[in-house]
Short mmCIF file of C-alpha atoms and ligand atoms in Angstrom, two decimals:
data_model
loop_
_atom_site.label_atom_id
_atom_site.label_comp_id
_atom_site.label_asym_id
_atom_site.label_seq_id
_atom_site.Cartn_x
_atom_site.Cartn_y
_atom_site.Cartn_z
CA MET T 1 -8.84 18.85 -104.63
CA LYS T 2 -9.79 22.15 -106.33
CA HIS T 3 -6.63 22.90 -108.40
CA LEU T 4 -3.88 20.68 -109.75
CA LEU T 5 -0.39 22.38 -108.85
CA SER T 6 1.71 19.74 -107.65
CA ILE T 7 1.68 16.09 -107.31
CA ASN T 8 1.89 16.76 -103.74
CA ASP T 9 -1.67 17.99 -103.75
CA LEU T 10 -2.48 14.44 -104.47
CA SER T 11 -3.08 11.61 -102.06
CA LYS T 12 -2.09 8.14 -103.06
CA ALA T 13 -5.85 7.22 -103.48
CA GLU T 14 -6.35 10.43 -105.65
CA ALA T 15 -3.32 9.69 -107.95
CA ILE T 16 -4.72 6.13 -108.60
CA ALA T 17 -8.23 7.52 -109.08
CA ILE T 18 -6.73 9.71 -111.81
CA LEU T 19 -5.08 6.54 -113.43
CA ASP T 20 -8.22 4.72 -113.35
CA THR T 21 -10.44 7.44 -114.62
CA ALA T 22 -8.13 8.02 -117.54
CA GLN T 23 -8.11 4.50 -118.48
CA GLU T 24 -11.82 4.55 -118.31
CA LEU T 25 -12.09 7.48 -120.17
CA ALA T 26 -9.40 6.00 -122.73
CA ARG T 27 -11.77 3.20 -123.32
CA VAL T 28 -14.80 5.16 -124.04
CA SER T 29 -12.89 7.33 -126.38
CA ASP T 30 -11.83 4.33 -128.39
CA GLY T 31 -15.41 3.21 -128.76
CA PRO T 32 -17.95 4.80 -131.02
CA MET T 33 -18.74 7.54 -128.92
CA LYS T 34 -15.62 9.66 -129.06
CA LYS T 35 -16.84 12.72 -127.41
CA LEU T 36 -18.72 13.02 -124.06
CA PRO T 37 -21.09 15.55 -123.24
CA THR T 38 -19.70 16.21 -119.88
CA LEU T 39 -18.14 19.84 -119.93
CA ARG T 40 -20.77 21.23 -122.47
CA GLY T 41 -21.07 25.03 -121.87
CA ARG T 42 -17.83 25.33 -119.91
CA THR T 43 -14.86 27.24 -121.08
CA ILE T 44 -11.28 25.92 -120.59
CA VAL T 45 -8.37 28.10 -121.18
CA ASN T 46 -5.11 27.10 -122.17
CA LEU T 47 -2.79 29.80 -120.97
CA PHE T 48 0.72 29.19 -122.71
CA ALA T 49 3.76 31.60 -121.54
CA GLU T 50 6.28 29.30 -122.56
CA ASP T 51 6.48 26.95 -125.92
CA SER T 52 4.69 23.38 -125.83
CA THR T 53 3.38 20.97 -128.66
CA ARG T 54 2.57 17.92 -126.48
CA THR T 55 0.97 19.38 -123.28
CA ARG T 56 -0.89 22.18 -125.14
CA ILE T 57 -2.37 20.02 -127.96
CA SER T 58 -3.26 17.29 -125.63
CA PHE T 59 -5.19 19.57 -123.05
CA GLU T 60 -6.90 20.87 -126.05
CA ALA T 61 -7.92 17.44 -127.48
CA ALA T 62 -8.91 16.35 -123.74
CA ALA T 63 -11.20 19.35 -123.37
CA LYS T 64 -12.60 19.02 -126.93
CA ARG T 65 -13.56 15.32 -126.22
CA LEU T 66 -15.31 16.27 -123.00
CA SER T 67 -17.29 18.85 -125.19
CA ALA T 68 -15.86 21.98 -123.42
CA ASP T 69 -15.17 25.31 -125.30
CA VAL T 70 -11.61 25.88 -125.43
CA ILE T 71 -9.62 28.94 -125.61
CA ASN T 72 -5.89 28.84 -126.73
CA PHE T 73 -3.88 31.86 -125.49
CA SER T 74 -0.19 32.03 -126.01
CA ALA T 75 2.30 34.65 -124.59
CA LYS T 76 3.44 34.98 -128.16
CA GLY T 77 0.86 37.39 -130.04
CA SER T 78 -1.01 38.45 -126.74
CA SER T 79 -0.61 41.60 -124.54
CA ILE T 80 1.78 39.35 -122.19
CA SER T 81 4.39 39.89 -124.82
CA LYS T 82 3.68 43.76 -124.26
CA GLY T 83 4.32 43.32 -120.48
CA GLU T 84 0.97 42.52 -119.41
CA SER T 85 1.04 41.03 -115.87
CA LEU T 86 -0.41 37.56 -114.69
CA LYS T 87 -2.88 39.39 -112.60
CA ASP T 88 -4.32 41.70 -115.57
CA THR T 89 -4.17 38.60 -118.02
CA ALA T 90 -5.81 36.58 -115.10
CA GLN T 91 -8.59 39.00 -114.52
CA THR T 92 -9.29 39.25 -118.29
CA LEU T 93 -9.72 35.55 -118.55
CA GLN T 94 -11.97 35.67 -115.75
CA ALA T 95 -14.30 38.79 -117.24
CA MET T 96 -14.52 36.19 -120.16
CA GLY T 97 -16.04 33.62 -118.20
CA ALA T 98 -13.11 30.94 -117.97
CA ASP T 99 -14.17 28.00 -115.89
CA ALA T 100 -10.76 26.51 -115.65
CA VAL T 101 -7.25 27.68 -116.63
CA ILE T 102 -4.29 25.50 -117.64
CA ILE T 103 -1.28 27.19 -117.27
CA ARG T 104 2.50 26.87 -118.56
CA HIS T 105 4.80 29.24 -117.14
CA GLY T 106 8.64 29.99 -117.28
CA ALA T 107 8.22 30.99 -113.61
CA SER T 108 8.09 28.34 -110.88
CA GLY T 109 5.26 29.02 -108.40
CA ALA T 110 2.97 30.98 -111.14
CA PRO T 111 0.25 28.40 -111.00
CA ALA T 112 0.30 28.53 -107.44
CA ARG T 113 -0.22 32.40 -107.42
CA LEU T 114 -2.96 32.08 -109.71
CA ALA T 115 -4.91 29.54 -107.72
CA ALA T 116 -4.07 31.56 -104.41
CA CYS T 117 -5.30 34.97 -105.31
CA GLU T 118 -8.76 36.09 -106.05
CA TRP T 119 -8.00 36.87 -109.45
CA MET T 120 -10.07 34.00 -110.78
CA SER T 121 -12.63 31.55 -109.42
CA GLY T 122 -12.05 28.36 -111.54
CA ALA T 123 -9.63 25.61 -111.15
CA VAL T 124 -5.94 26.23 -112.01
CA ILE T 125 -3.92 23.04 -113.70
CA ASN T 126 -0.12 23.29 -113.80
CA ALA T 127 1.05 22.33 -117.04
CA GLY T 128 4.75 22.99 -116.23
CA ASP T 129 6.04 26.14 -114.09
CA GLY T 130 9.99 26.85 -114.64
CA THR T 131 12.02 24.11 -113.12
CA HIS T 132 9.38 23.26 -110.30
CA GLU T 133 6.65 20.65 -111.53
CA HIS T 134 4.70 19.48 -114.29
CA PRO T 135 2.40 17.08 -112.43
CA THR T 136 0.42 15.87 -115.64
CA GLN T 137 3.55 14.86 -117.30
CA ALA T 138 4.20 12.51 -114.08
CA LEU T 139 0.76 11.21 -114.27
CA LEU T 140 0.90 10.14 -117.90
CA ASP T 141 4.17 8.76 -117.57
CA SER T 142 3.08 6.63 -114.18
CA TYR T 143 -0.01 5.70 -116.29
CA SER T 144 2.19 4.48 -119.06
CA ILE T 145 4.69 2.55 -116.95
CA ARG T 146 1.62 0.83 -115.01
CA GLU T 147 0.02 0.31 -118.56
CA LYS T 148 3.37 -1.55 -119.65
CA LEU T 149 4.24 -3.20 -116.57
CA GLY T 150 0.81 -3.96 -115.07
CA SER T 151 1.75 -2.01 -111.59
CA LEU T 152 4.18 0.46 -110.20
CA GLN T 153 4.36 -1.08 -106.75
CA GLY T 154 7.81 -2.30 -106.36
CA LYS T 155 8.95 -1.35 -109.64
CA LYS T 156 12.76 -0.04 -110.20
CA ILE T 157 12.50 3.33 -112.33
CA VAL T 158 15.31 5.29 -113.13
CA ILE T 159 15.54 9.06 -114.12
CA VAL T 160 18.60 9.95 -116.32
CA GLY T 161 19.98 13.21 -117.46
CA ASP T 162 19.28 16.85 -116.46
CA ILE T 163 17.43 16.48 -113.14
CA LEU T 164 18.63 20.11 -111.86
CA HIS T 165 16.28 21.85 -114.73
CA SER T 166 13.84 19.44 -114.99
CA ARG T 167 10.25 19.87 -113.63
CA VAL T 168 9.40 16.47 -115.25
CA ALA T 169 11.93 14.91 -112.84
CA LEU T 170 10.70 16.49 -109.48
CA SER T 171 6.92 15.58 -110.30
CA ASN T 172 7.94 12.14 -111.37
CA ILE T 173 9.87 11.54 -108.03
CA PHE T 174 6.79 12.45 -106.07
CA ALA T 175 4.13 10.45 -108.41
CA LEU T 176 6.40 7.46 -108.66
CA LYS T 177 7.24 7.23 -104.88
CA LYS T 178 3.75 7.88 -104.00
CA LEU T 179 2.59 4.85 -106.14
CA GLY T 180 5.14 2.71 -104.65
CA ALA T 181 7.90 2.46 -107.02
CA GLU T 182 11.69 2.71 -106.09
CA VAL T 183 13.38 5.66 -107.89
CA LYS T 184 16.92 6.12 -108.81
CA LEU T 185 18.61 9.00 -110.53
CA CYS T 186 21.57 8.85 -112.80
CA GLY T 187 23.26 12.08 -114.41
CA PRO T 188 26.34 14.07 -114.00
CA LYS T 189 26.69 15.64 -110.45
CA SER T 190 26.42 19.21 -112.00
CA LEU T 191 22.86 18.25 -113.04
CA LEU T 192 21.74 16.78 -109.81
CA PRO T 193 20.32 19.10 -107.02
CA LYS T 194 22.26 19.10 -103.85
CA HIS T 195 20.54 16.96 -101.23
CA ILE T 196 18.36 15.40 -103.54
CA GLU T 197 18.64 12.06 -101.64
CA SER T 198 16.44 13.76 -99.03
CA LEU T 199 13.35 13.28 -101.34
CA GLY T 200 13.74 9.29 -100.82
CA VAL T 201 15.74 8.52 -103.99
CA THR T 202 19.09 6.99 -104.51
CA VAL T 203 21.78 8.20 -107.04
CA GLU T 204 24.26 6.21 -109.32
CA GLN T 205 26.60 7.77 -111.57
CA ASP T 206 27.30 4.66 -113.80
CA ILE T 207 24.53 4.45 -116.46
CA LYS T 208 25.16 0.91 -117.51
CA LYS T 209 24.69 -0.28 -113.72
CA THR T 210 21.54 1.65 -113.29
CA LEU T 211 19.97 0.49 -116.46
CA GLN T 212 20.93 -2.88 -115.58
CA TRP T 213 19.05 -2.39 -112.16
CA CYS T 214 15.94 -0.73 -113.36
CA ASP T 215 12.39 -2.13 -115.11
CA ALA T 216 11.88 1.46 -116.84
CA ALA T 217 14.10 4.48 -117.70
CA ASN T 218 12.94 7.82 -118.16
CA MET T 219 15.61 9.65 -120.28
CA LEU T 220 15.15 13.34 -119.72
CA ARG T 221 15.85 16.19 -122.04
CA VAL T 222 19.08 18.18 -121.86
CA GLN T 223 17.21 21.49 -121.12
CA ASN T 224 19.95 23.78 -122.72
CA GLU T 225 17.31 26.77 -122.74
CA ARG T 226 17.54 26.58 -118.95
CA MET T 227 21.42 26.69 -118.49
CA ASP T 228 22.96 29.75 -117.79
CA LYS T 229 26.58 28.27 -117.88
CA SER T 230 28.20 25.16 -118.88
CA TYR T 231 27.34 22.24 -116.96
CA PHE T 232 29.36 19.57 -118.70
CA PRO T 233 32.25 19.96 -121.04
CA SER T 234 30.88 19.05 -124.17
CA ILE T 235 27.49 17.56 -125.62
CA ARG T 236 29.62 14.59 -126.93
CA GLU T 237 30.88 13.87 -123.47
CA TYR T 238 27.43 13.89 -121.93
CA THR T 239 26.31 11.75 -124.73
CA GLN T 240 29.09 9.29 -123.91
CA LEU T 241 28.58 9.05 -120.51
CA TYR T 242 24.76 9.35 -119.95
CA GLY T 243 23.24 8.92 -123.58
CA LEU T 244 21.39 5.74 -124.25
CA GLY T 245 22.23 4.30 -127.52
CA LEU T 246 21.54 0.76 -129.13
CA PRO T 247 24.68 -0.75 -128.03
CA LEU T 248 24.02 -0.21 -124.53
CA LEU T 249 20.43 -1.10 -124.69
CA LYS T 250 21.12 -4.45 -126.29
CA SER T 251 24.25 -5.06 -123.90
CA LEU T 252 21.66 -5.41 -120.89
CA ASN T 253 20.89 -8.67 -120.10
CA LYS T 254 17.20 -7.97 -119.69
CA GLU T 255 14.57 -5.92 -121.67
CA ILE T 256 13.62 -2.46 -120.29
CA VAL T 257 10.99 0.13 -120.92
CA ILE T 258 12.33 3.46 -122.44
CA LEU T 259 10.47 6.67 -121.64
CA HIS T 260 11.14 10.27 -122.83
CA PRO T 261 8.94 13.06 -121.95
CA GLY T 262 9.63 15.12 -125.16
CA PRO T 263 10.93 16.88 -127.14
CA ILE T 264 13.73 14.77 -127.74
CA ASN T 265 17.35 15.67 -128.51
CA ARG T 266 17.93 13.12 -130.99
CA GLY T 267 21.37 11.61 -130.63
CA VAL T 268 22.26 13.40 -127.39
CA GLU T 269 20.20 11.88 -124.45
CA ILE T 270 18.74 9.05 -126.57
CA SER T 271 19.52 7.79 -130.04
CA SER T 272 17.16 7.52 -133.03
CA GLY T 273 17.75 3.93 -132.68
CA VAL T 274 16.35 3.54 -129.30
CA ALA T 275 13.74 6.19 -129.75
CA ASP T 276 12.29 4.35 -132.67
CA SER T 277 12.79 0.82 -130.97
CA ASP T 278 10.02 -1.39 -129.84
CA GLN T 279 11.15 -0.73 -126.07
CA ALA T 280 10.30 2.87 -126.46
CA ILE T 281 6.80 4.10 -125.25
CA ILE T 282 7.24 7.37 -126.23
CA LEU T 283 4.41 7.77 -128.46
CA ASP T 284 2.06 5.62 -125.95
CA GLN T 285 2.94 8.40 -123.59
CA VAL T 286 1.57 11.09 -125.88
CA GLU T 287 -1.35 9.09 -126.70
CA ASN T 288 -1.97 8.56 -122.84
CA GLY T 289 -1.41 12.19 -122.18
CA VAL T 290 -4.72 12.97 -123.72
CA ALA T 291 -6.68 10.49 -121.39
CA ILE T 292 -4.88 11.61 -118.29
CA ARG T 293 -5.55 15.18 -119.20
CA MET T 294 -9.44 14.44 -119.75
CA ALA T 295 -9.43 12.75 -116.41
CA ILE T 296 -8.04 15.71 -114.47
CA ILE T 297 -10.12 18.16 -116.25
CA TYR T 298 -13.14 15.86 -115.62
CA LEU T 299 -12.35 15.24 -111.99
CA LEU T 300 -11.70 19.00 -111.26
CA ALA T 301 -14.82 19.96 -112.99
CA SER T 302 -17.16 17.37 -111.63
CA LYS T 303 -16.16 18.60 -108.07
CA ILE T 304 -15.49 22.54 -108.13
CA MET T 305 -16.85 23.95 -111.64
CA THR T 306 -20.11 25.64 -111.39
CA PRO T 307 -21.73 27.14 -114.59
CA SER T 308 -20.52 30.65 -115.39
CA VAL T 309 -23.41 33.14 -114.91
N1 LIG W 1 6.70 17.01 -122.41
C1 LIG W 1 6.51 18.39 -122.56
O1 LIG W 1 5.74 19.01 -121.72
O2 LIG W 1 6.28 18.37 -123.99
P1 LIG W 1 6.08 19.73 -124.35
O3 LIG W 1 6.84 20.96 -124.26
O4 LIG W 1 6.00 19.67 -126.17
O5 LIG W 1 4.60 20.06 -123.85
#
């Protein structure tokens, strides 16, 4: 594994190795030695051409806990906003000695383009590209479910909401199935990609039936910023049919685990009562994101990175 562009880059054994390494790194970080010297002298670039809070900050924290130098680079305030191309941006970063680039981009395939060309020699890590994939989110979600339920093998996981625009959904489907879980999708037909069942998932329209079936539910954000037309009559109707509030959660005859990748539209896909409840592991996901990203940077670095000369 030279780059991490898609969950499909990983075998099952590699995905498990990332989760296990993250678990070990989390244990070490919780001890007296918070910072490891592993990547001293290496330069990691956070290249974010789309907004982010959790992913950007946790990659920065992860790289710093491995003692790397971190350069944060956002489209806003950089020459990307003046129209500079991905190629020229990448070559500039290479000239500055970047050993790895973590990239978030609005264009699906931008990280793959960066990895395939010869503009850069370091590792490329996809931090979310368009509506395509968000592999590190799926790994931290898998880690969080495993931490809560003990294993993913045979567990029933539902992904609810705006599947069509969600890179989190696609990466989650690939990761959860690879790790042995059964995956169901629930959402308005207009927000479900055609032929999605070909990925080995089932589809259910009734949210109560779906939640009753599952062990864990990943409630996706309605991605208004990616919608070029109306996909449902109103937010109110969406919330009534696909939102999760406390009355629905408490009406189930079992306790399920609630995930949300963030940022949350409180009161739309999930109520504040549910987001802040004991069943929600949303802040665990954020915490686990640092460990997962440490593991990914560490594993890639120990395999392919060589010191810049
Ligand atoms: N889950 C996620 O990608 O959040 P950010 O957009 O805040 O990074």
